[in-house]
Amino acid sequence: MTASVLSLEELAAQLPPAGALMGLDLGTKTIGVAISDPGRRIASPLVVIQRKKFMADAEALVGLMAKHQVAAIVLGLPVNMDGSEGPRVQATRAFTRSLLPKIDVPIVYWDERLSTAAVTRTLLEADASRKRRAEVVDKMAAAYILQGALDRLARL
């Protein structure tokens, strides 16, 4: 597989039988990272990368991809509630364009509307402190995004 942006259906047709997928929740200050099991059933929060400059962010992601033998990336696309694309979507697409030449796996966009809200609600229900929520919400949002894509892939 080469690095390109694919639809989930295109990805499903090209994926090897096993191999982890990486989920990303791209924020302005952090990147939440999640990883699936090689059988692509369960998404687990992995780490939060504190954003610096693009090259440092890309190096951190490439290192995690190698360590976990990632077959593809599922990148949350922050579409507005009405389905329109605003500045955050443009920033995500720009990040993708810069990342593609540095990787050799495809990227799939996944609508991330309400992912952070859903995770925050779950953490509030679990009575997590404000500090704890701040520490884990981004990587849990990445896992939420990735799990949605895994569930959809399983039905294709």
XYZ file of C-alpha atoms in Angstrom:
156
model
C 0.000 0.000 0.000
C 1.133 3.528 -0.653
C 0.415 6.631 1.324
C -2.773 8.225 0.063
C -6.172 9.247 1.348
C -8.733 6.497 0.809
C -12.376 5.927 1.604
C -13.082 3.268 4.202
C -14.393 0.987 1.440
C -11.180 1.419 -0.581
C -9.122 0.736 2.539
C -11.092 -2.424 3.315
C -10.269 -3.773 -0.148
C -6.537 -3.108 0.291
C -5.854 -3.997 3.925
C -3.801 -7.088 4.734
C -5.656 -9.727 6.795
C -4.018 -8.529 10.017
C -2.309 -5.381 11.176
C -3.028 -2.591 13.613
C -4.753 0.624 12.673
C -3.822 3.907 14.326
C -6.452 6.463 15.252
C -5.600 10.153 15.517
C -7.474 13.033 17.112
C -5.629 16.066 15.761
C -5.917 19.111 17.982
C -4.177 22.453 17.897
C -2.084 21.666 20.998
C -2.098 17.864 21.124
C -2.526 14.759 19.009
C -4.479 11.973 20.663
C -3.268 8.573 19.481
C -5.031 5.223 19.712
C -4.112 1.805 18.368
C -6.118 -1.268 17.456
C -5.229 -4.868 18.046
C -3.774 -6.631 14.957
C -7.173 -8.267 14.320
C -8.736 -4.793 14.226
C -11.508 -5.433 16.745
C -10.690 -3.155 19.688
C -9.310 0.391 19.794
C -7.230 1.344 22.822
C -6.010 4.798 23.860
C -2.232 4.940 23.447
C -0.661 8.332 24.065
C -1.084 12.085 23.759
C 1.586 13.880 21.744
C 2.167 17.488 22.746
C 2.312 19.346 19.438
C 5.467 21.240 18.638
C 6.454 21.779 15.030
C 5.204 19.583 12.206
C 8.505 17.708 11.761
C 8.647 16.757 15.449
C 4.980 15.716 15.402
C 5.516 13.629 12.249
C 8.626 11.951 13.683
C 6.702 10.983 16.820
C 3.885 9.504 14.725
C 6.254 7.646 12.387
C 8.035 6.154 15.410
C 4.745 4.946 16.899
C 3.682 3.560 13.521
C 6.873 1.517 13.245
C 6.669 0.286 16.828
C 3.077 -0.911 16.415
C 3.379 -2.065 12.767
C 0.515 0.145 11.652
C -1.273 -0.815 8.417
C -3.309 2.419 8.083
C -4.269 5.614 9.898
C -7.795 6.696 10.773
C -7.730 10.471 11.188
C -10.632 12.271 12.813
C -12.081 14.949 10.543
C -13.609 17.780 12.623
C -16.634 18.496 10.433
C -19.089 21.123 11.720
C -22.388 19.902 13.138
C -24.181 20.987 9.934
C -21.755 18.929 7.827
C -19.830 21.916 6.513
C -16.045 22.132 6.591
C -14.422 24.951 8.524
C -10.868 26.013 9.380
C -10.170 22.930 11.532
C -10.978 20.606 8.602
C -8.686 22.677 6.385
C -5.911 22.390 8.996
C -6.446 18.614 9.219
C -6.256 18.236 5.440
C -3.078 20.375 5.365
C -1.535 18.170 8.086
C -2.440 15.100 6.000
C -0.858 16.546 2.840
C 2.355 17.173 4.784
C 2.325 13.736 6.447
C 1.640 11.599 3.351
C 5.171 11.895 1.848
C 6.664 10.748 5.182
C 4.639 7.538 5.570
C 3.883 4.438 3.519
C 0.385 3.608 4.759
C -2.967 5.040 3.694
C -5.032 7.522 5.678
C -8.807 7.394 6.056
C -10.797 10.357 7.340
C -13.474 9.602 9.919
C -16.177 12.072 10.949
C -15.326 12.934 14.526
C -18.389 15.021 15.385
C -19.198 14.657 19.072
C -16.257 12.310 19.803
C -14.708 14.599 22.434
C -18.134 15.362 23.901
C -18.968 11.642 24.167
C -15.638 10.859 25.816
C -15.932 13.795 28.215
C -19.435 12.654 29.195
C -18.108 9.138 29.862
C -15.292 10.520 31.996
C -17.720 12.717 33.951
C -19.940 9.685 34.576
C -16.850 7.856 35.850
C -16.276 10.802 38.212
C -12.849 11.558 36.705
C -11.285 14.740 38.036
C -10.853 17.750 35.753
C -7.087 17.138 35.754
C -7.524 13.456 34.845
C -10.006 14.320 32.086
C -7.525 16.797 30.600
C -4.801 14.124 30.639
C -6.772 11.415 28.845
C -9.553 13.002 26.769
C -7.492 13.355 23.563
C -6.247 9.763 23.442
C -9.690 8.488 24.438
C -11.244 10.602 21.652
C -8.739 8.995 19.245
C -9.862 5.561 20.471
C -13.523 6.567 20.034
C -12.810 7.692 16.449
C -10.838 4.528 15.693
C -13.471 2.235 17.216
C -16.140 3.790 15.013
C -14.055 3.056 11.926
C -13.245 -0.492 13.147
C -16.939 -1.202 13.707
C -17.771 0.041 10.210
C -14.893 -1.963 8.663
C -16.218 -5.109 10.314
C -19.522 -4.631 8.459
C -17.953 -4.109 5.008
